[in-house]
């Protein structure tokens, strides 16, 4: 609408299932956020600072929603769920403490996400401002060609 770029800092533990969240409209509000990011044609830059878990990560301007640039700090964790929850499911409650430490060492870092193309680069927090400024300068004239349509149907 006003060609204002979207800059998203991500630290989201995921959608927590439960009745209170459902009654509070977490699915409805999440769908609106997902729709807004997916339909946006302005430059989209994302920085994952800490946790980026599950569907909530996808909604927050991830590569899956055509974000232009995604960065992660070394402290970032990009995964379907947290290490403890994953270990409890995988190992069925056996050696949870020990397996959690091994799982965190192997997967609780942004390198796996970078290898899979979900993150463009792992950058230090001190580089963030410079990288964002460079990217916004590069994306200043971004044009997205889409088929003409009068309007979309937002999920309500």
mmCIF file of C-alpha atoms in Angstrom:
data_model
loop_
_atom_site.group_PDB
_atom_site.id
_atom_site.type_symbol
_atom_site.label_atom_id
_atom_site.label_comp_id
_atom_site.label_asym_id
_atom_site.label_seq_id
_atom_site.Cartn_x
_atom_site.Cartn_y
_atom_site.Cartn_z
ATOM 1 C CA UNK A 1 0.000 0.000 0.000
ATOM 2 C CA UNK A 2 2.681 2.513 0.999
ATOM 3 C CA UNK A 3 5.693 0.479 -0.200
ATOM 4 C CA UNK A 4 7.112 0.246 3.323
ATOM 5 C CA UNK A 5 9.509 -2.732 3.679
ATOM 6 C CA UNK A 6 8.771 -5.432 6.244
ATOM 7 C CA UNK A 7 11.540 -6.074 8.756
ATOM 8 C CA UNK A 8 10.764 -9.009 11.043
ATOM 9 C CA UNK A 9 12.727 -10.090 14.110
ATOM 10 C CA UNK A 10 11.726 -13.639 15.032
ATOM 11 C CA UNK A 11 11.692 -15.183 18.506
ATOM 12 C CA UNK A 12 8.656 -17.421 18.548
ATOM 13 C CA UNK A 13 8.315 -20.688 20.479
ATOM 14 C CA UNK A 14 5.482 -21.886 18.220
ATOM 15 C CA UNK A 15 1.749 -22.136 18.534
ATOM 16 C CA UNK A 16 0.906 -23.775 21.833
ATOM 17 C CA UNK A 17 -2.048 -26.121 21.482
ATOM 18 C CA UNK A 18 -4.875 -25.811 23.946
ATOM 19 C CA UNK A 19 -8.418 -24.699 24.538
ATOM 20 C CA UNK A 20 -7.494 -21.250 25.833
ATOM 21 C CA UNK A 21 -5.515 -20.476 22.681
ATOM 22 C CA UNK A 22 -8.314 -21.736 20.457
ATOM 23 C CA UNK A 23 -10.895 -19.633 22.270
ATOM 24 C CA UNK A 24 -8.534 -16.654 22.101
ATOM 25 C CA UNK A 25 -8.456 -16.971 18.315
ATOM 26 C CA UNK A 26 -4.802 -17.938 17.820
ATOM 27 C CA UNK A 27 -5.619 -19.870 14.629
ATOM 28 C CA UNK A 28 -7.700 -17.031 13.186
ATOM 29 C CA UNK A 29 -5.119 -14.362 14.041
ATOM 30 C CA UNK A 30 -2.269 -16.553 12.820
ATOM 31 C CA UNK A 31 -4.091 -17.065 9.524
ATOM 32 C CA UNK A 32 -4.457 -13.301 9.087
ATOM 33 C CA UNK A 33 -0.764 -12.774 9.749
ATOM 34 C CA UNK A 34 0.129 -15.573 7.335
ATOM 35 C CA UNK A 35 -2.097 -14.024 4.673
ATOM 36 C CA UNK A 36 -0.590 -10.561 5.167
ATOM 37 C CA UNK A 37 3.006 -11.789 4.815
ATOM 38 C CA UNK A 38 2.164 -14.021 1.848
ATOM 39 C CA UNK A 39 0.389 -11.246 -0.063
ATOM 40 C CA UNK A 40 2.930 -8.510 0.675
ATOM 41 C CA UNK A 41 4.886 -7.399 -2.391
ATOM 42 C CA UNK A 42 7.260 -5.056 -0.546
ATOM 43 C CA UNK A 43 10.830 -6.016 0.440
ATOM 44 C CA UNK A 44 10.792 -8.573 3.284
ATOM 45 C CA UNK A 45 13.856 -9.045 5.502
ATOM 46 C CA UNK A 46 13.791 -11.464 8.433
ATOM 47 C CA UNK A 47 16.239 -11.919 11.316
ATOM 48 C CA UNK A 48 15.859 -14.974 13.563
ATOM 49 C CA UNK A 49 17.257 -13.981 16.935
ATOM 50 C CA UNK A 50 16.416 -17.003 19.095
ATOM 51 C CA UNK A 51 13.593 -19.519 18.741
ATOM 52 C CA UNK A 52 11.767 -20.171 15.470
ATOM 53 C CA UNK A 53 9.612 -23.234 15.998
ATOM 54 C CA UNK A 54 6.923 -24.896 13.933
ATOM 55 C CA UNK A 55 4.042 -23.200 12.200
ATOM 56 C CA UNK A 56 4.619 -19.955 14.057
ATOM 57 C CA UNK A 57 8.044 -19.686 12.399
ATOM 58 C CA UNK A 58 6.485 -20.238 8.979
ATOM 59 C CA UNK A 59 3.994 -17.426 9.595
ATOM 60 C CA UNK A 60 6.734 -14.944 10.581
ATOM 61 C CA UNK A 61 8.007 -14.070 7.081
ATOM 62 C CA UNK A 62 10.010 -17.230 6.491
ATOM 63 C CA UNK A 63 11.508 -18.301 3.174
ATOM 64 C CA UNK A 64 8.385 -20.423 2.728
ATOM 65 C CA UNK A 65 6.415 -17.169 2.395
ATOM 66 C CA UNK A 66 8.810 -15.713 -0.185
ATOM 67 C CA UNK A 67 10.810 -13.520 2.172
ATOM 68 C CA UNK A 68 13.609 -11.860 0.237
ATOM 69 C CA UNK A 69 16.374 -12.286 2.807
ATOM 70 C CA UNK A 70 16.471 -14.416 5.962
ATOM 71 C CA UNK A 71 19.275 -14.143 8.487
ATOM 72 C CA UNK A 72 19.859 -15.985 11.739
ATOM 73 C CA UNK A 73 22.001 -15.086 14.694
ATOM 74 C CA UNK A 74 24.300 -17.802 16.093
ATOM 75 C CA UNK A 75 21.898 -18.168 19.045
ATOM 76 C CA UNK A 76 18.984 -19.041 16.740
ATOM 77 C CA UNK A 77 17.151 -22.355 16.726
ATOM 78 C CA UNK A 78 15.053 -23.216 13.666
ATOM 79 C CA UNK A 79 13.084 -26.419 14.149
ATOM 80 C CA UNK A 80 9.661 -28.006 14.191
ATOM 81 C CA UNK A 81 9.675 -28.016 17.992
ATOM 82 C CA UNK A 82 11.943 -27.513 20.980
ATOM 83 C CA UNK A 83 14.669 -30.030 21.772
ATOM 84 C CA UNK A 84 13.066 -31.366 24.953
ATOM 85 C CA UNK A 85 9.699 -32.018 23.295
ATOM 86 C CA UNK A 86 11.342 -33.659 20.300
ATOM 87 C CA UNK A 87 13.495 -35.913 22.485
ATOM 88 C CA UNK A 88 10.489 -36.996 24.558
ATOM 89 C CA UNK A 89 8.701 -38.065 21.380
ATOM 90 C CA UNK A 90 11.671 -39.672 19.619
ATOM 91 C CA UNK A 91 13.043 -41.585 22.601
ATOM 92 C CA UNK A 92 9.688 -42.112 24.363
ATOM 93 C CA UNK A 93 10.824 -40.609 27.665
ATOM 94 C CA UNK A 94 14.035 -42.662 28.039
ATOM 95 C CA UNK A 95 17.272 -40.826 28.905
ATOM 96 C CA UNK A 96 15.598 -37.464 28.295
ATOM 97 C CA UNK A 97 18.313 -35.337 29.935
ATOM 98 C CA UNK A 98 21.206 -37.006 28.113
ATOM 99 C CA UNK A 99 19.457 -37.193 24.745
ATOM 100 C CA UNK A 100 18.301 -33.575 25.014
ATOM 101 C CA UNK A 101 21.912 -32.418 25.356
ATOM 102 C CA UNK A 102 22.933 -34.480 22.315
ATOM 103 C CA UNK A 103 19.945 -33.258 20.304
ATOM 104 C CA UNK A 104 20.662 -29.610 21.184
ATOM 105 C CA UNK A 105 24.322 -29.963 20.192
ATOM 106 C CA UNK A 106 23.348 -31.434 16.832
ATOM 107 C CA UNK A 107 20.212 -29.488 15.866
ATOM 108 C CA UNK A 108 19.723 -26.434 18.116
ATOM 109 C CA UNK A 109 21.726 -24.098 15.911
ATOM 110 C CA UNK A 110 21.006 -22.237 12.677
ATOM 111 C CA UNK A 111 23.518 -24.184 10.575
ATOM 112 C CA UNK A 112 21.108 -26.991 9.716
ATOM 113 C CA UNK A 113 18.523 -24.439 8.523
ATOM 114 C CA UNK A 114 21.197 -22.636 6.497
ATOM 115 C CA UNK A 115 22.262 -25.909 4.842
ATOM 116 C CA UNK A 116 18.648 -26.528 3.805
ATOM 117 C CA UNK A 117 18.210 -23.020 2.393
ATOM 118 C CA UNK A 118 15.797 -21.721 5.044
ATOM 119 C CA UNK A 119 18.357 -19.110 6.136
ATOM 120 C CA UNK A 120 20.554 -17.122 3.763
ATOM 121 C CA UNK A 121 23.350 -16.446 6.247
ATOM 122 C CA UNK A 122 24.246 -16.799 9.897
ATOM 123 C CA UNK A 123 25.380 -13.356 11.033
ATOM 124 C CA UNK A 124 26.550 -11.894 14.314
ATOM 125 C CA UNK A 125 24.252 -9.398 16.044
ATOM 126 C CA UNK A 126 26.790 -6.634 15.428
ATOM 127 C CA UNK A 127 26.481 -7.130 11.626
ATOM 128 C CA UNK A 128 22.700 -6.974 11.603
ATOM 129 C CA UNK A 129 22.153 -3.268 11.015
ATOM 130 C CA UNK A 130 24.703 -3.102 8.191
ATOM 131 C CA UNK A 131 23.275 -6.157 6.430
ATOM 132 C CA UNK A 132 19.693 -4.906 6.724
ATOM 133 C CA UNK A 133 20.619 -1.490 5.303
ATOM 134 C CA UNK A 134 22.463 -3.095 2.385
ATOM 135 C CA UNK A 135 19.543 -5.424 1.651
ATOM 136 C CA UNK A 136 16.942 -2.663 1.792
ATOM 137 C CA UNK A 137 19.064 -0.603 -0.589
ATOM 138 C CA UNK A 138 19.311 -3.569 -2.964
ATOM 139 C CA UNK A 139 15.561 -4.254 -2.743
ATOM 140 C CA UNK A 140 14.503 -0.610 -3.076
ATOM 141 C CA UNK A 141 13.056 -1.074 -6.572
ATOM 142 C CA UNK A 142 11.573 -4.527 -6.014
ATOM 143 C CA UNK A 143 8.711 -5.273 -8.388
ATOM 144 C CA UNK A 144 6.507 -8.344 -8.106
ATOM 145 C CA UNK A 145 4.514 -9.373 -11.161
ATOM 146 C CA UNK A 146 1.283 -11.078 -10.226
ATOM 147 C CA UNK A 147 -1.832 -11.881 -12.203
ATOM 148 C CA UNK A 148 -4.400 -9.097 -12.017
ATOM 149 C CA UNK A 149 -7.184 -9.600 -9.540
ATOM 150 C CA UNK A 150 -9.503 -7.199 -7.856
ATOM 151 C CA UNK A 151 -8.835 -8.483 -4.332
ATOM 152 C CA UNK A 152 -8.058 -11.613 -2.355
ATOM 153 C CA UNK A 153 -10.155 -13.340 0.254
ATOM 154 C CA UNK A 154 -8.591 -12.868 3.679
ATOM 155 C CA UNK A 155 -9.317 -15.698 6.126
ATOM 156 C CA UNK A 156 -11.746 -14.441 8.743
#
